[in-house]
Amino acid sequence: MATTDNRMNIHVVAACPRLLDSPLNESILKRAQERDLVKIHVHDLRTYAHDKHHQIDDYDFGGGPGMILKPEPLFLCFEDLFQRFDLQGTPVTLLTPAGPVFDQKKAIQLSLRKNLILLCGHYKGIDERVLEAFVTEELSIGDYVLTGGEIAAVVVIDAVVRLLPGAINDIDSAEGDSFQSGLLDFPHYTRPSELRGRKVPEILLSGDHQKINDWRREQSLQRTRERRPDLYAEYLENN
Ligand code: 6GU
C-alpha cells in the first residue's frame, strides 16, 4: 500500500491555475491522486502579488509588445515553497518553448524524482532574474508556441504520473508503450472479429502467442520504419 513516504509531490506554479483543474482531476491522474501515489499542489501566482491590484505582469523594459511576469511574486512564491515543503535540492523546471524537447526518456527520469517543481511560463516571458535565482532546467513540449506553460505542464504531469508504480492497472501496460521500447506500437483490435466486412488479422485469433508476438514486433518495426525514420535509425543504433 502506498504511503506518504514514497508519494511523489508535484508543485505547479501557474498564472492561470484553473487551466490545470479539469485535466488533473480526470481518469488516471485523478485515480493516482486518490491512490496517494502523487499529490499535485497547484500554486496560484496571483496569491503572491501583494500590491493593491495583485499584478503579476508588467511592461518589458526596453520596449516591445507583450507583458513579462514580474519577479517579486515569483521570488515570494519560491521562497515560500522551499520553506513550507521539504524541497531541498529539487530542480525547478521552467516550461518554455526555449527548452530542450520533452520525450519519454525525460518522462522516465522525472518519474524517479521524489518532487517536481514546474513553473509555467506565461505571456511573453519571465523576468530573467527569476531564471538566474531559481530555475535549474527548462522543458518544451514541442516546436510550436502555446500561450502559456500550463497546458505543457499538464502534458508533462500526465506522461510522468502514468509511469508511477500502481497508476495504471495493468502492470505491464506502460512498458508496452510506443517510445518506451523505442518503437511505435503495433495495431490493436477488439471484438467483434468482423465489422462491415473488415476482419481482424487471422493470426490474432490463432491463440499461438509466439506467432502473435512475432507479428506484433514486425508490425512495430514496419510502422516505425515508415512513419518515423528518425526513431527507427535511433532504434537500430541502440539494438
Ligand atoms: Cl513548455 N510553453 C509554451 N508557452 N509554449 C510551448 C511550450 C511550452 N512547449 C512548446 N510550446
PDB file of C-alpha atoms and ligand atoms in Angstrom:
ATOM      1  CA  MET A   1       0.000   0.000   0.000  1.00  0.00           C
ATOM      2  CA  ALA A   2       1.298   3.461  -0.866  1.00  0.00           C
ATOM      3  CA  THR A   3       2.288   5.721   1.993  1.00  0.00           C
ATOM      4  CA  THR A   4       3.143   9.404   2.125  1.00  0.00           C
ATOM      5  CA  ASP A   5       6.829   8.323   2.325  1.00  0.00           C
ATOM      6  CA  ASN A   6       7.061   7.280  -1.298  1.00  0.00           C
ATOM      7  CA  ARG A   7       4.380   9.564  -2.660  1.00  0.00           C
ATOM      8  CA  MET A   8       5.606  11.972  -5.307  1.00  0.00           C
ATOM      9  CA  ASN A   9       4.831  15.654  -4.749  1.00  0.00           C
ATOM     10  CA  ILE A  10       4.357  17.859  -7.797  1.00  0.00           C
ATOM     11  CA  HIS A  11       4.284  21.619  -7.296  1.00  0.00           C
ATOM     12  CA  VAL A  12       2.984  23.693 -10.174  1.00  0.00           C
ATOM     13  CA  VAL A  13       3.358  27.476 -10.128  1.00  0.00           C
ATOM     14  CA  ALA A  14       0.850  28.995 -12.511  1.00  0.00           C
ATOM     15  CA  ALA A  15      -0.550  32.356 -13.540  1.00  0.00           C
ATOM     16  CA  CYS A  16      -3.686  30.568 -14.793  1.00  0.00           C
ATOM     17  CA  PRO A  17      -4.177  27.727 -12.293  1.00  0.00           C
ATOM     18  CA  ARG A  18      -7.700  26.935 -13.478  1.00  0.00           C
ATOM     19  CA  LEU A  19      -6.265  25.663 -16.762  1.00  0.00           C
ATOM     20  CA  LEU A  20      -4.942  22.718 -14.738  1.00  0.00           C
ATOM     21  CA  ASP A  21      -8.126  21.859 -12.831  1.00  0.00           C
ATOM     22  CA  SER A  22     -10.046  19.557 -15.075  1.00  0.00           C
ATOM     23  CA  PRO A  23      -7.177  17.662 -16.726  1.00  0.00           C
ATOM     24  CA  LEU A  24      -5.660  16.861 -13.323  1.00  0.00           C
ATOM     25  CA  ASN A  25      -8.976  15.629 -11.975  1.00  0.00           C
ATOM     26  CA  GLU A  26      -9.954  13.049 -14.560  1.00  0.00           C
ATOM     27  CA  SER A  27      -9.055   9.494 -15.395  1.00  0.00           C
ATOM     28  CA  ILE A  28      -5.626   8.123 -14.471  1.00  0.00           C
ATOM     29  CA  LEU A  29      -4.374  11.386 -12.951  1.00  0.00           C
ATOM     30  CA  LYS A  30      -7.398  11.535 -10.673  1.00  0.00           C
ATOM     31  CA  ARG A  31      -7.012   7.906  -9.677  1.00  0.00           C
ATOM     32  CA  ALA A  32      -3.281   8.265  -8.977  1.00  0.00           C
ATOM     33  CA  GLN A  33      -4.060  11.090  -6.555  1.00  0.00           C
ATOM     34  CA  GLU A  34      -6.869   9.105  -4.922  1.00  0.00           C
ATOM     35  CA  ARG A  35      -4.433   6.206  -4.528  1.00  0.00           C
ATOM     36  CA  ASP A  36      -1.969   8.603  -2.904  1.00  0.00           C
ATOM     37  CA  LEU A  37       0.752   7.869  -5.471  1.00  0.00           C
ATOM     38  CA  VAL A  38       1.120  11.579  -6.086  1.00  0.00           C
ATOM     39  CA  LYS A  39      -0.010  14.847  -4.573  1.00  0.00           C
ATOM     40  CA  ILE A  40      -0.311  17.720  -7.019  1.00  0.00           C
ATOM     41  CA  HIS A  41      -0.076  21.169  -5.440  1.00  0.00           C
ATOM     42  CA  VAL A  42      -1.176  23.982  -7.740  1.00  0.00           C
ATOM     43  CA  HIS A  43       0.079  27.374  -6.556  1.00  0.00           C
ATOM     44  CA  ASP A  44      -1.709  30.452  -7.896  1.00  0.00           C
ATOM     45  CA  LEU A  45       0.942  33.052  -8.636  1.00  0.00           C
ATOM     46  CA  ARG A  46      -1.550  35.875  -8.043  1.00  0.00           C
ATOM     47  CA  THR A  47      -1.789  34.986  -4.340  1.00  0.00           C
ATOM     48  CA  TYR A  48       1.851  36.111  -4.074  1.00  0.00           C
ATOM     49  CA  ALA A  49       1.204  39.508  -5.680  1.00  0.00           C
ATOM     50  CA  HIS A  50       0.807  41.839  -2.712  1.00  0.00           C
ATOM     51  CA  ASP A  51       0.368  45.177  -4.471  1.00  0.00           C
ATOM     52  CA  LYS A  52      -3.144  46.550  -4.486  1.00  0.00           C
ATOM     53  CA  HIS A  53      -4.052  45.256  -7.941  1.00  0.00           C
ATOM     54  CA  HIS A  54      -2.420  41.839  -7.415  1.00  0.00           C
ATOM     55  CA  GLN A  55      -0.442  42.461 -10.553  1.00  0.00           C
ATOM     56  CA  ILE A  56       1.703  39.594 -11.814  1.00  0.00           C
ATOM     57  CA  ASP A  57       2.912  41.060 -15.102  1.00  0.00           C
ATOM     58  CA  ASP A  58       4.370  44.328 -16.343  1.00  0.00           C
ATOM     59  CA  TYR A  59       5.843  46.000 -19.416  1.00  0.00           C
ATOM     60  CA  ASP A  60       9.086  44.803 -20.948  1.00  0.00           C
ATOM     61  CA  PHE A  61      11.955  47.165 -20.024  1.00  0.00           C
ATOM     62  CA  GLY A  62      13.458  48.302 -23.288  1.00  0.00           C
ATOM     63  CA  GLY A  63      10.092  48.241 -25.032  1.00  0.00           C
ATOM     64  CA  GLY A  64       8.281  45.897 -27.326  1.00  0.00           C
ATOM     65  CA  PRO A  65       4.894  44.212 -27.258  1.00  0.00           C
ATOM     66  CA  GLY A  66       3.736  41.736 -24.622  1.00  0.00           C
ATOM     67  CA  MET A  67       3.848  41.539 -20.872  1.00  0.00           C
ATOM     68  CA  ILE A  68       6.520  39.948 -18.684  1.00  0.00           C
ATOM     69  CA  LEU A  69       5.882  38.032 -15.456  1.00  0.00           C
ATOM     70  CA  LYS A  70       7.088  40.276 -12.604  1.00  0.00           C
ATOM     71  CA  PRO A  71       9.876  38.943 -10.404  1.00  0.00           C
ATOM     72  CA  GLU A  72       8.561  39.772  -6.890  1.00  0.00           C
ATOM     73  CA  PRO A  73       5.576  37.374  -6.833  1.00  0.00           C
ATOM     74  CA  LEU A  74       7.781  34.571  -8.179  1.00  0.00           C
ATOM     75  CA  PHE A  75      10.546  35.237  -5.634  1.00  0.00           C
ATOM     76  CA  LEU A  76       7.969  35.233  -2.817  1.00  0.00           C
ATOM     77  CA  CYS A  77       6.369  32.090  -4.184  1.00  0.00           C
ATOM     78  CA  PHE A  78       9.594  30.047  -4.408  1.00  0.00           C
ATOM     79  CA  GLU A  79      10.828  31.324  -1.037  1.00  0.00           C
ATOM     80  CA  ASP A  80       7.520  30.218   0.457  1.00  0.00           C
ATOM     81  CA  LEU A  81       7.527  26.797  -1.238  1.00  0.00           C
ATOM     82  CA  PHE A  82      11.102  25.963  -0.227  1.00  0.00           C
ATOM     83  CA  GLN A  83      10.281  26.987   3.338  1.00  0.00           C
ATOM     84  CA  ARG A  84       6.929  25.199   3.680  1.00  0.00           C
ATOM     85  CA  PHE A  85       7.688  21.973   1.823  1.00  0.00           C
ATOM     86  CA  ASP A  86      10.549  19.502   2.005  1.00  0.00           C
ATOM     87  CA  LEU A  87      12.106  20.532  -1.323  1.00  0.00           C
ATOM     88  CA  GLN A  88      15.851  20.989  -0.708  1.00  0.00           C
ATOM     89  CA  GLY A  89      17.754  20.022  -3.834  1.00  0.00           C
ATOM     90  CA  THR A  90      14.648  19.779  -6.019  1.00  0.00           C
ATOM     91  CA  PRO A  91      15.239  21.128  -9.538  1.00  0.00           C
ATOM     92  CA  VAL A  92      12.957  23.955 -10.650  1.00  0.00           C
ATOM     93  CA  THR A  93      11.691  23.202 -14.158  1.00  0.00           C
ATOM     94  CA  LEU A  94      10.519  26.058 -16.363  1.00  0.00           C
ATOM     95  CA  LEU A  95       8.070  25.126 -19.118  1.00  0.00           C
ATOM     96  CA  THR A  96       9.111  27.190 -22.106  1.00  0.00           C
ATOM     97  CA  PRO A  97       9.393  26.686 -25.869  1.00  0.00           C
ATOM     98  CA  ALA A  98      13.069  27.673 -25.428  1.00  0.00           C
ATOM     99  CA  GLY A  99      13.865  24.472 -23.515  1.00  0.00           C
ATOM    100  CA  PRO A 100      15.012  21.056 -24.744  1.00  0.00           C
ATOM    101  CA  VAL A 101      12.119  18.975 -26.049  1.00  0.00           C
ATOM    102  CA  PHE A 102      10.406  16.671 -23.524  1.00  0.00           C
ATOM    103  CA  ASP A 103      10.423  12.993 -24.501  1.00  0.00           C
ATOM    104  CA  GLN A 104       9.719   9.574 -22.990  1.00  0.00           C
ATOM    105  CA  LYS A 105      13.264   9.275 -21.685  1.00  0.00           C
ATOM    106  CA  LYS A 106      12.835  12.532 -19.769  1.00  0.00           C
ATOM    107  CA  ALA A 107       9.415  11.372 -18.531  1.00  0.00           C
ATOM    108  CA  ILE A 108      11.061   8.247 -17.090  1.00  0.00           C
ATOM    109  CA  GLN A 109      13.768  10.362 -15.424  1.00  0.00           C
ATOM    110  CA  LEU A 110      11.212  12.710 -13.878  1.00  0.00           C
ATOM    111  CA  SER A 111       9.085   9.776 -12.693  1.00  0.00           C
ATOM    112  CA  LEU A 112      12.009   8.686 -10.478  1.00  0.00           C
ATOM    113  CA  ARG A 113      12.196  12.008  -8.601  1.00  0.00           C
ATOM    114  CA  LYS A 114      10.580  12.489  -5.213  1.00  0.00           C
ATOM    115  CA  ASN A 115       9.437  16.037  -6.020  1.00  0.00           C
ATOM    116  CA  LEU A 116       8.824  18.068  -9.156  1.00  0.00           C
ATOM    117  CA  ILE A 117       8.552  21.842  -9.272  1.00  0.00           C
ATOM    118  CA  LEU A 118       7.064  23.078 -12.544  1.00  0.00           C
ATOM    119  CA  LEU A 119       6.992  26.787 -13.340  1.00  0.00           C
ATOM    120  CA  CYS A 120       4.592  27.689 -16.110  1.00  0.00           C
ATOM    121  CA  GLY A 121       5.911  30.443 -18.313  1.00  0.00           C
ATOM    122  CA  HIS A 122       3.274  32.897 -19.438  1.00  0.00           C
ATOM    123  CA  TYR A 123       2.629  35.964 -21.510  1.00  0.00           C
ATOM    124  CA  LYS A 124       5.711  36.998 -23.368  1.00  0.00           C
ATOM    125  CA  GLY A 125       8.249  35.874 -20.834  1.00  0.00           C
ATOM    126  CA  ILE A 126       9.551  35.919 -17.283  1.00  0.00           C
ATOM    127  CA  ASP A 127      11.902  38.413 -15.658  1.00  0.00           C
ATOM    128  CA  GLU A 128      15.366  36.918 -16.224  1.00  0.00           C
ATOM    129  CA  ARG A 129      16.307  37.305 -12.528  1.00  0.00           C
ATOM    130  CA  VAL A 130      13.818  34.556 -11.657  1.00  0.00           C
ATOM    131  CA  LEU A 131      15.633  32.217 -14.025  1.00  0.00           C
ATOM    132  CA  GLU A 132      19.013  33.159 -12.525  1.00  0.00           C
ATOM    133  CA  ALA A 133      17.840  32.719  -8.933  1.00  0.00           C
ATOM    134  CA  PHE A 134      15.620  29.652  -9.132  1.00  0.00           C
ATOM    135  CA  VAL A 135      15.289  27.886 -12.470  1.00  0.00           C
ATOM    136  CA  THR A 136      17.618  24.921 -12.896  1.00  0.00           C
ATOM    137  CA  GLU A 137      16.209  23.267 -16.031  1.00  0.00           C
ATOM    138  CA  GLU A 138      13.849  24.054 -18.896  1.00  0.00           C
ATOM    139  CA  LEU A 139      11.474  21.884 -20.902  1.00  0.00           C
ATOM    140  CA  SER A 140       9.479  22.442 -24.075  1.00  0.00           C
ATOM    141  CA  ILE A 141       6.800  20.039 -25.275  1.00  0.00           C
ATOM    142  CA  GLY A 142       7.487  20.632 -28.965  1.00  0.00           C
ATOM    143  CA  ASP A 143       8.310  23.105 -31.668  1.00  0.00           C
ATOM    144  CA  TYR A 144       5.255  25.350 -31.591  1.00  0.00           C
ATOM    145  CA  VAL A 145       4.164  28.228 -29.367  1.00  0.00           C
ATOM    146  CA  LEU A 146       1.485  27.922 -26.682  1.00  0.00           C
ATOM    147  CA  THR A 147       0.001  30.907 -24.857  1.00  0.00           C
ATOM    148  CA  GLY A 148       1.380  29.597 -21.584  1.00  0.00           C
ATOM    149  CA  GLY A 149       3.163  26.737 -19.902  1.00  0.00           C
ATOM    150  CA  GLU A 150       0.075  25.421 -18.072  1.00  0.00           C
ATOM    151  CA  ILE A 151      -1.014  23.074 -20.831  1.00  0.00           C
ATOM    152  CA  ALA A 152       2.592  21.960 -21.282  1.00  0.00           C
ATOM    153  CA  ALA A 153       2.737  21.239 -17.522  1.00  0.00           C
ATOM    154  CA  VAL A 154      -0.375  19.067 -17.862  1.00  0.00           C
ATOM    155  CA  VAL A 155       1.337  17.126 -20.668  1.00  0.00           C
ATOM    156  CA  VAL A 156       4.451  16.572 -18.554  1.00  0.00           C
ATOM    157  CA  ILE A 157       2.443  15.594 -15.461  1.00  0.00           C
ATOM    158  CA  ASP A 158       0.323  13.127 -17.425  1.00  0.00           C
ATOM    159  CA  ALA A 159       3.362  11.474 -19.015  1.00  0.00           C
ATOM    160  CA  VAL A 160       5.142  11.214 -15.639  1.00  0.00           C
ATOM    161  CA  VAL A 161       2.294  10.173 -13.346  1.00  0.00           C
ATOM    162  CA  ARG A 162       1.147   7.293 -15.536  1.00  0.00           C
ATOM    163  CA  LEU A 163       4.640   5.812 -15.069  1.00  0.00           C
ATOM    164  CA  LEU A 164       4.360   5.742 -11.261  1.00  0.00           C
ATOM    165  CA  PRO A 165       4.017   2.174  -9.986  1.00  0.00           C
ATOM    166  CA  GLY A 166       0.316   1.497  -9.401  1.00  0.00           C
ATOM    167  CA  ALA A 167      -1.004   4.322 -11.606  1.00  0.00           C
ATOM    168  CA  ILE A 168      -2.035   2.002 -14.409  1.00  0.00           C
ATOM    169  CA  ASN A 169      -3.937  -1.164 -13.546  1.00  0.00           C
ATOM    170  CA  ASP A 170      -2.133  -3.461 -15.937  1.00  0.00           C
ATOM    171  CA  ILE A 171       1.393  -3.519 -14.543  1.00  0.00           C
ATOM    172  CA  ASP A 172       2.931  -4.154 -17.950  1.00  0.00           C
ATOM    173  CA  SER A 173       0.930  -1.553 -19.781  1.00  0.00           C
ATOM    174  CA  ALA A 174       3.397   1.336 -19.608  1.00  0.00           C
ATOM    175  CA  GLU A 175       6.263  -0.924 -20.604  1.00  0.00           C
ATOM    176  CA  GLY A 176       4.492  -1.789 -23.848  1.00  0.00           C
ATOM    177  CA  ASP A 177       4.011   1.861 -24.811  1.00  0.00           C
ATOM    178  CA  SER A 178       5.158   3.342 -28.047  1.00  0.00           C
ATOM    179  CA  PHE A 179       8.527   5.022 -27.402  1.00  0.00           C
ATOM    180  CA  GLN A 180       9.252   3.162 -24.164  1.00  0.00           C
ATOM    181  CA  SER A 181      10.691   0.425 -26.390  1.00  0.00           C
ATOM    182  CA  GLY A 182      11.958   2.935 -28.931  1.00  0.00           C
ATOM    183  CA  LEU A 183       9.400   1.670 -31.463  1.00  0.00           C
ATOM    184  CA  LEU A 184       5.848   2.711 -32.344  1.00  0.00           C
ATOM    185  CA  ASP A 185       3.042   0.500 -31.120  1.00  0.00           C
ATOM    186  CA  PHE A 186       1.571  -2.320 -33.237  1.00  0.00           C
ATOM    187  CA  PRO A 187      -2.118  -2.258 -34.300  1.00  0.00           C
ATOM    188  CA  HIS A 188      -4.770  -3.387 -31.825  1.00  0.00           C
ATOM    189  CA  TYR A 189      -8.200  -4.952 -32.316  1.00  0.00           C
ATOM    190  CA  THR A 190     -11.080  -5.902 -30.053  1.00  0.00           C
ATOM    191  CA  ARG A 191     -14.423  -7.648 -30.643  1.00  0.00           C
ATOM    192  CA  PRO A 192     -16.167  -8.163 -33.000  1.00  0.00           C
ATOM    193  CA  SER A 193     -13.782 -10.177 -35.159  1.00  0.00           C
ATOM    194  CA  GLU A 194     -15.549  -8.905 -38.269  1.00  0.00           C
ATOM    195  CA  LEU A 195     -17.201  -5.495 -38.792  1.00  0.00           C
ATOM    196  CA  ARG A 196     -18.706  -4.234 -42.089  1.00  0.00           C
ATOM    197  CA  GLY A 197     -16.604  -6.823 -43.873  1.00  0.00           C
ATOM    198  CA  ARG A 198     -13.378  -5.749 -42.123  1.00  0.00           C
ATOM    199  CA  LYS A 199     -11.682  -8.689 -40.449  1.00  0.00           C
ATOM    200  CA  VAL A 200      -9.260  -8.820 -37.572  1.00  0.00           C
ATOM    201  CA  PRO A 201      -5.970 -10.351 -38.793  1.00  0.00           C
ATOM    202  CA  GLU A 202      -6.330 -14.139 -38.546  1.00  0.00           C
ATOM    203  CA  ILE A 203      -3.138 -14.591 -36.570  1.00  0.00           C
ATOM    204  CA  LEU A 204      -4.521 -12.636 -33.593  1.00  0.00           C
ATOM    205  CA  LEU A 205      -7.346 -15.183 -33.268  1.00  0.00           C
ATOM    206  CA  SER A 206      -4.994 -18.167 -33.554  1.00  0.00           C
ATOM    207  CA  GLY A 207      -4.061 -18.456 -29.886  1.00  0.00           C
ATOM    208  CA  ASP A 208      -0.411 -19.005 -30.917  1.00  0.00           C
ATOM    209  CA  HIS A 209       1.329 -16.473 -28.661  1.00  0.00           C
ATOM    210  CA  GLN A 210       4.739 -16.920 -30.201  1.00  0.00           C
ATOM    211  CA  LYS A 211       3.387 -16.157 -33.664  1.00  0.00           C
ATOM    212  CA  ILE A 212       1.326 -13.248 -32.323  1.00  0.00           C
ATOM    213  CA  ASN A 213       4.377 -11.707 -30.653  1.00  0.00           C
ATOM    214  CA  ASP A 214       6.423 -12.117 -33.845  1.00  0.00           C
ATOM    215  CA  TRP A 215       3.667 -10.482 -35.906  1.00  0.00           C
ATOM    216  CA  ARG A 216       3.311  -7.568 -33.467  1.00  0.00           C
ATOM    217  CA  ARG A 217       7.040  -6.997 -33.413  1.00  0.00           C
ATOM    218  CA  GLU A 218       7.188  -6.992 -37.220  1.00  0.00           C
ATOM    219  CA  GLN A 219       4.286  -4.507 -37.334  1.00  0.00           C
ATOM    220  CA  SER A 220       6.059  -2.226 -34.840  1.00  0.00           C
ATOM    221  CA  LEU A 221       9.278  -2.319 -36.834  1.00  0.00           C
ATOM    222  CA  GLN A 222       7.489  -1.698 -40.131  1.00  0.00           C
ATOM    223  CA  ARG A 223       5.418   1.194 -38.792  1.00  0.00           C
ATOM    224  CA  THR A 224       8.403   2.845 -37.170  1.00  0.00           C
ATOM    225  CA  ARG A 225      10.469   2.493 -40.346  1.00  0.00           C
ATOM    226  CA  GLU A 226       7.680   4.008 -42.480  1.00  0.00           C
ATOM    227  CA  ARG A 227       6.325   6.707 -40.173  1.00  0.00           C
ATOM    228  CA  ARG A 228       9.297   7.721 -38.033  1.00  0.00           C
ATOM    229  CA  PRO A 229      12.549   7.035 -39.855  1.00  0.00           C
ATOM    230  CA  ASP A 230      14.289   9.181 -37.207  1.00  0.00           C
ATOM    231  CA  LEU A 231      13.178   6.854 -34.384  1.00  0.00           C
ATOM    232  CA  TYR A 232      13.915   3.802 -36.499  1.00  0.00           C
ATOM    233  CA  ALA A 233      17.503   4.902 -37.105  1.00  0.00           C
ATOM    234  CA  GLU A 234      17.945   5.543 -33.381  1.00  0.00           C
ATOM    235  CA  TYR A 235      16.462   2.138 -32.586  1.00  0.00           C
ATOM    236  CA  LEU A 236      18.857   0.373 -34.957  1.00  0.00           C
ATOM    237  CA  GLU A 237      21.803   2.178 -33.350  1.00  0.00           C
ATOM    238  CA  ASN A 238      20.773   1.020 -29.874  1.00  0.00           C
ATOM    239  CA  ASN A 239      19.766  -2.564 -30.644  1.00  0.00           C
TER     240      ASN A 239
HETATM  241 CL1  6GU B   1       6.581  24.434 -22.360  1.00  0.00          CL
HETATM  242  N1  6GU B   1       5.429  26.636 -23.223  1.00  0.00           N
HETATM  243  C1  6GU B   1       4.916  27.411 -24.188  1.00  0.00           C
HETATM  244  N2  6GU B   1       4.426  28.605 -23.859  1.00  0.00           N
HETATM  245  N3  6GU B   1       4.871  27.060 -25.456  1.00  0.00           N
HETATM  246  C2  6GU B   1       5.359  25.862 -25.760  1.00  0.00           C
HETATM  247  C3  6GU B   1       5.903  25.000 -24.809  1.00  0.00           C
HETATM  248  C4  6GU B   1       5.935  25.429 -23.530  1.00  0.00           C
HETATM  249  N4  6GU B   1       6.318  23.889 -25.419  1.00  0.00           N
HETATM  250  C5  6GU B   1       6.037  24.064 -26.708  1.00  0.00           C
HETATM  251  N5  6GU B   1       5.454  25.251 -26.916  1.00  0.00           N
END
